[in-house]
Amino acid sequence: MRLKPVFMCLAMLAVPAAAASPLPAPHQVEIPEGNITLHAQLYRPDGDGPFPTVIALHGCGGLAGRSEPVLPRYRDWAEQLLTTGHAVLLPDSYGSRELSPQCRIREHQVQTRRARVADINAARQWLVQQKWVAKRRISLIGWGNGAAALLWAVRPQMWSRNVKPDFRSAVAFYPDCRASFGLGWSARVPTLVLIGARDDVTSSSACHQMVDGARGRSALARIVVYPEAYHDFDRPNLPLHAVAASDAEIAERGHIGTDTGARKDAQKQVAEWLSR
């Protein structure tokens, strides 16, 4: 009889854990795109929607791991966005073409300004046909090479008047801004760039010049530079280290690693930007 209160306490402690429903797992969708079928992983909240939706664009290392359809770095962001009521669609630009990571290939087999932009547009076209999507709240988020593709996709020159509504907003994590800056970049939708000042894989100064140069002839464009952060600062639990020569899934030079403060602020910045 004396043990009864103990059992009751344990039962009460167990209730919250049992009641907490796990986040939905992704499932693969097939999107027709010209001569290929674009494979994408979809995270969708429970319910009928309509949900604000984010097209998330992987970096040069690709979307999937050896035994998982979505690498932890992208799954982490997808799950965060799910908790704010967003659906997340992650097109696999490399796996759909049976290609390996493109980080250390000089001539990318999937060109950023063409094939990856085509993937973005195909993903958007598929989404606007889904009843559960809030069609006026489709946004973009990208990392590295995916962020560079995003910068091309939001340029005014890439917009067709027959495609409505347009993207709601865009967030680019540490893109290579040099080509966009050199060609006089501007955006037709609000675009946020997040990058570390110590990033020695890409250039924060080029991104700053790109955003500053767009003022007065662009939709709202903003950059946040984190003073102590390196490349991949938003990845969870990644100790800062120099890129190894044997790692084909990472750029061939520089340093990568988590910056806890920058990561936390970026999460806040992204949530606020997407809620605009």
Coordinates of C-alpha atoms in Angstrom, one line a residue:
M1 CA 0.0 0.0 0.0
R2 CA 2.9 2.4 0.7
L3 CA 4.0 2.0 -2.9
K4 CA 0.7 3.2 -4.3
P5 CA 1.6 6.9 -4.2
V6 CA 4.9 6.3 -5.9
F7 CA 3.1 4.4 -8.8
M8 CA 0.6 7.3 -9.0
C9 CA 3.4 9.9 -9.3
L10 CA 5.1 7.9 -12.0
A11 CA 1.9 7.6 -13.9
M12 CA 1.3 11.3 -13.7
L13 CA 4.8 12.0 -14.9
A14 CA 4.3 9.7 -17.8
V15 CA 1.2 11.5 -19.1
P16 CA 2.8 14.5 -20.7
A17 CA 5.4 12.4 -22.6
A18 CA 2.6 10.1 -23.9
A19 CA 0.4 13.1 -24.8
A20 CA 3.1 14.9 -26.7
S21 CA 2.6 13.9 -30.4
P22 CA 5.7 13.4 -32.5
L23 CA 6.3 15.7 -35.4
P24 CA 5.1 14.3 -38.8
A25 CA 7.8 12.4 -40.8
P26 CA 8.4 13.5 -44.4
H27 CA 7.1 11.6 -47.3
Q28 CA 8.3 11.7 -50.9
V29 CA 6.4 13.4 -53.7
E30 CA 7.1 13.3 -57.4
I31 CA 7.0 16.6 -59.4
P32 CA 7.1 16.5 -63.2
E33 CA 9.7 18.8 -64.6
G34 CA 10.5 18.6 -68.3
N35 CA 12.5 15.5 -69.0
I36 CA 13.0 14.5 -65.3
T37 CA 10.9 13.7 -62.3
L38 CA 11.9 15.9 -59.4
H39 CA 11.8 14.0 -56.1
A40 CA 11.0 16.0 -53.1
Q41 CA 10.5 15.4 -49.4
L42 CA 7.4 16.9 -47.9
Y43 CA 6.8 17.8 -44.2
R44 CA 3.2 18.8 -43.7
P45 CA 1.3 19.7 -40.5
D46 CA -1.7 17.7 -39.4
G47 CA -5.0 19.0 -40.7
D48 CA -6.5 20.3 -43.9
G49 CA -4.8 23.7 -44.0
P50 CA -4.4 25.9 -45.9
F51 CA -0.8 26.1 -44.6
P52 CA 1.9 28.7 -45.3
T53 CA 4.6 26.7 -47.1
V54 CA 8.4 26.9 -47.5
I55 CA 10.4 25.5 -50.4
A56 CA 13.7 24.6 -48.7
L57 CA 16.8 24.3 -51.0
H58 CA 19.7 22.1 -50.0
G59 CA 23.4 23.1 -50.3
C60 CA 26.1 21.6 -52.6
G61 CA 26.3 18.4 -50.4
G62 CA 22.8 17.4 -51.4
L63 CA 19.6 16.7 -49.5
A64 CA 19.9 13.0 -48.5
G65 CA 22.3 11.0 -46.4
R66 CA 23.3 7.4 -46.9
S67 CA 20.5 6.0 -44.9
E68 CA 18.1 9.0 -44.5
P69 CA 16.0 11.0 -47.1
V70 CA 16.8 14.3 -45.3
L71 CA 20.1 15.2 -43.7
P72 CA 19.8 16.3 -40.0
R73 CA 20.7 19.9 -40.8
Y74 CA 17.6 20.3 -43.0
R75 CA 15.4 18.1 -40.9
D76 CA 16.2 20.3 -38.0
W77 CA 14.9 23.4 -39.8
A78 CA 11.9 21.5 -41.3
E79 CA 10.8 20.5 -37.8
Q80 CA 11.3 24.0 -36.5
L81 CA 9.1 25.4 -39.3
L82 CA 6.5 22.7 -38.6
T83 CA 6.1 23.9 -35.1
T84 CA 5.2 27.4 -36.5
G85 CA 2.5 25.9 -38.7
H86 CA 4.5 25.8 -42.0
A87 CA 4.6 22.9 -44.4
V88 CA 8.1 22.4 -45.9
L89 CA 8.9 21.0 -49.3
L90 CA 12.6 20.0 -50.0
P91 CA 13.3 19.3 -53.6
D92 CA 16.3 17.0 -54.2
S93 CA 18.1 18.6 -57.1
Y94 CA 20.9 16.1 -57.2
G95 CA 19.3 12.8 -56.2
S96 CA 16.6 13.4 -58.8
R97 CA 19.3 13.4 -61.5
E98 CA 21.2 10.5 -59.9
L99 CA 24.1 12.8 -59.0
S100 CA 26.4 12.9 -56.0
P101 CA 27.4 16.0 -54.1
Q102 CA 28.6 18.9 -56.3
C103 CA 30.7 20.8 -53.8
R104 CA 34.1 20.1 -55.4
I105 CA 33.1 19.9 -59.0
R106 CA 34.3 22.9 -60.9
E107 CA 31.6 22.7 -63.6
H108 CA 28.4 21.9 -61.7
Q109 CA 26.3 19.3 -63.5
V110 CA 23.2 21.1 -62.0
Q111 CA 23.7 24.8 -62.8
T112 CA 22.6 27.1 -60.1
R113 CA 21.0 29.8 -62.3
R114 CA 19.2 27.3 -64.6
A115 CA 18.5 23.8 -63.4
R116 CA 18.1 24.7 -59.7
V117 CA 15.9 27.7 -60.6
A118 CA 13.8 25.4 -62.8
D119 CA 13.5 23.0 -59.8
I120 CA 12.3 25.9 -57.7
N121 CA 9.7 26.9 -60.2
A122 CA 8.5 23.3 -60.7
A123 CA 8.1 22.9 -56.9
R124 CA 6.1 26.1 -56.7
Q125 CA 3.9 25.1 -59.6
W126 CA 3.2 21.8 -57.9
L127 CA 2.4 23.5 -54.6
V128 CA -0.2 25.9 -56.0
Q129 CA -2.2 22.9 -57.3
Q130 CA -2.5 21.5 -53.7
K131 CA -5.6 22.4 -51.8
W132 CA -3.8 22.4 -48.5
V133 CA -1.4 25.2 -49.5
A134 CA -1.9 28.8 -48.7
K135 CA -1.0 29.9 -52.2
R136 CA -0.2 33.5 -51.3
R137 CA 2.2 32.4 -48.6
I138 CA 4.8 30.2 -50.4
S139 CA 8.3 31.3 -49.4
L140 CA 11.9 30.2 -50.1
I141 CA 14.7 29.3 -47.8
G142 CA 18.1 28.0 -49.0
W143 CA 21.6 27.2 -47.8
G144 CA 24.9 27.7 -49.7
N145 CA 24.4 26.6 -53.3
G146 CA 20.6 26.5 -52.7
A147 CA 20.7 30.0 -51.3
A148 CA 22.6 31.1 -54.5
A149 CA 19.9 29.6 -56.6
L150 CA 17.3 31.4 -54.5
L151 CA 19.0 34.7 -55.3
W152 CA 18.6 34.0 -59.0
A153 CA 15.0 32.9 -58.6
V154 CA 13.8 36.1 -56.9
R155 CA 15.4 38.5 -59.5
P156 CA 12.8 40.6 -61.3
Q157 CA 14.0 39.2 -64.7
M158 CA 13.0 35.7 -63.6
W159 CA 9.4 36.5 -63.0
S160 CA 6.7 35.6 -65.5
R161 CA 3.5 37.7 -65.4
N162 CA 1.6 34.4 -66.0
V163 CA 2.8 33.0 -62.7
K164 CA 0.7 34.3 -59.8
P165 CA 0.8 34.8 -57.0
D166 CA 4.5 35.3 -56.5
F167 CA 6.7 34.0 -53.7
R168 CA 5.9 35.7 -50.4
S169 CA 9.5 36.1 -49.1
A170 CA 12.9 34.5 -49.2
V171 CA 15.7 33.7 -46.7
A172 CA 19.3 32.9 -47.9
F173 CA 21.9 31.4 -45.6
Y174 CA 25.5 32.2 -46.6
P175 CA 25.2 32.2 -50.4
D176 CA 28.0 33.0 -52.8
C177 CA 27.0 36.5 -53.6
R178 CA 29.9 37.4 -56.0
A179 CA 28.1 36.6 -59.3
S180 CA 24.8 38.2 -58.2
F181 CA 26.6 41.3 -57.0
G182 CA 28.6 41.6 -60.2
L183 CA 25.4 41.4 -62.3
G184 CA 23.6 44.1 -60.3
W185 CA 21.3 41.9 -58.2
S186 CA 17.9 43.0 -57.0
A187 CA 14.8 41.2 -55.7
R188 CA 11.1 41.3 -56.5
V189 CA 10.1 39.8 -53.1
P190 CA 11.4 40.6 -49.6
T191 CA 14.7 38.8 -49.2
L192 CA 16.8 38.2 -46.1
V193 CA 20.5 37.2 -46.2
L194 CA 22.1 35.6 -43.1
I195 CA 25.9 35.1 -43.0
G196 CA 28.8 35.0 -40.6
A197 CA 31.5 37.7 -40.8
R198 CA 34.2 35.0 -40.4
D199 CA 32.8 32.9 -43.2
D200 CA 35.8 31.9 -45.3
V201 CA 33.9 29.6 -47.6
T202 CA 31.8 32.4 -49.0
S203 CA 32.2 36.2 -48.7
S204 CA 30.1 38.3 -46.3
S205 CA 31.5 41.5 -47.8
A206 CA 30.2 40.5 -51.3
C207 CA 26.8 39.8 -49.8
H208 CA 26.8 43.2 -48.0
Q209 CA 27.7 44.9 -51.3
M210 CA 25.0 43.0 -53.1
V211 CA 22.3 44.0 -50.7
D212 CA 23.5 47.6 -50.4
G213 CA 23.6 47.9 -54.2
A214 CA 20.0 46.8 -54.5
R215 CA 18.6 49.6 -52.4
G216 CA 16.2 51.9 -54.2
R217 CA 15.6 49.5 -57.1
S218 CA 14.5 46.3 -55.2
A219 CA 11.9 44.9 -52.9
L220 CA 13.0 44.9 -49.3
A221 CA 16.4 43.3 -49.0
R222 CA 18.1 42.9 -45.7
I223 CA 21.4 41.3 -44.5
V224 CA 22.3 40.2 -41.0
V225 CA 26.1 39.5 -40.5
Y226 CA 27.0 37.6 -37.3
P227 CA 30.4 39.0 -36.1
E228 CA 31.9 35.7 -34.8
A229 CA 30.1 33.1 -37.0
Y230 CA 31.6 30.9 -39.7
H231 CA 30.0 29.0 -42.5
D232 CA 27.2 26.5 -41.5
F233 CA 26.7 28.5 -38.2
D234 CA 23.1 27.3 -38.0
R235 CA 23.8 23.6 -38.1
P236 CA 23.2 22.0 -34.7
N237 CA 26.0 20.5 -32.6
L238 CA 28.8 21.0 -35.2
P239 CA 32.1 21.8 -33.5
L240 CA 34.1 24.5 -35.4
H241 CA 36.8 22.9 -37.6
A242 CA 38.7 23.3 -40.8
V243 CA 37.2 21.5 -43.8
A244 CA 38.8 18.1 -44.4
A245 CA 40.2 17.4 -47.8
S246 CA 38.5 14.0 -47.8
D247 CA 35.0 15.4 -47.3
A248 CA 33.4 15.7 -50.7
E249 CA 30.1 16.9 -49.3
I250 CA 31.6 20.2 -48.1
A251 CA 33.4 23.1 -49.9
E252 CA 37.1 22.5 -50.4
R253 CA 38.3 25.3 -48.2
G254 CA 37.5 27.2 -45.0
H255 CA 36.0 26.5 -41.7
I256 CA 32.5 25.3 -40.6
G257 CA 30.8 25.0 -37.3
T258 CA 27.8 26.0 -35.1
D259 CA 27.6 29.4 -33.5
T260 CA 25.0 29.0 -30.8
G261 CA 24.2 32.7 -30.5
A262 CA 23.9 33.2 -34.2
R263 CA 21.9 30.0 -34.6
K264 CA 19.4 31.2 -32.0
D265 CA 19.1 34.6 -33.5
A266 CA 18.7 33.2 -37.0
Q267 CA 15.8 31.0 -35.8
K268 CA 14.1 34.2 -34.6
Q269 CA 14.9 36.1 -37.7
V270 CA 13.5 33.4 -40.0
A271 CA 10.3 33.1 -38.0
E272 CA 9.7 36.8 -38.1
W273 CA 10.6 37.1 -41.8
L274 CA 8.2 34.4 -42.8
S275 CA 5.4 35.8 -40.7
R276 CA 5.4 39.1 -42.6

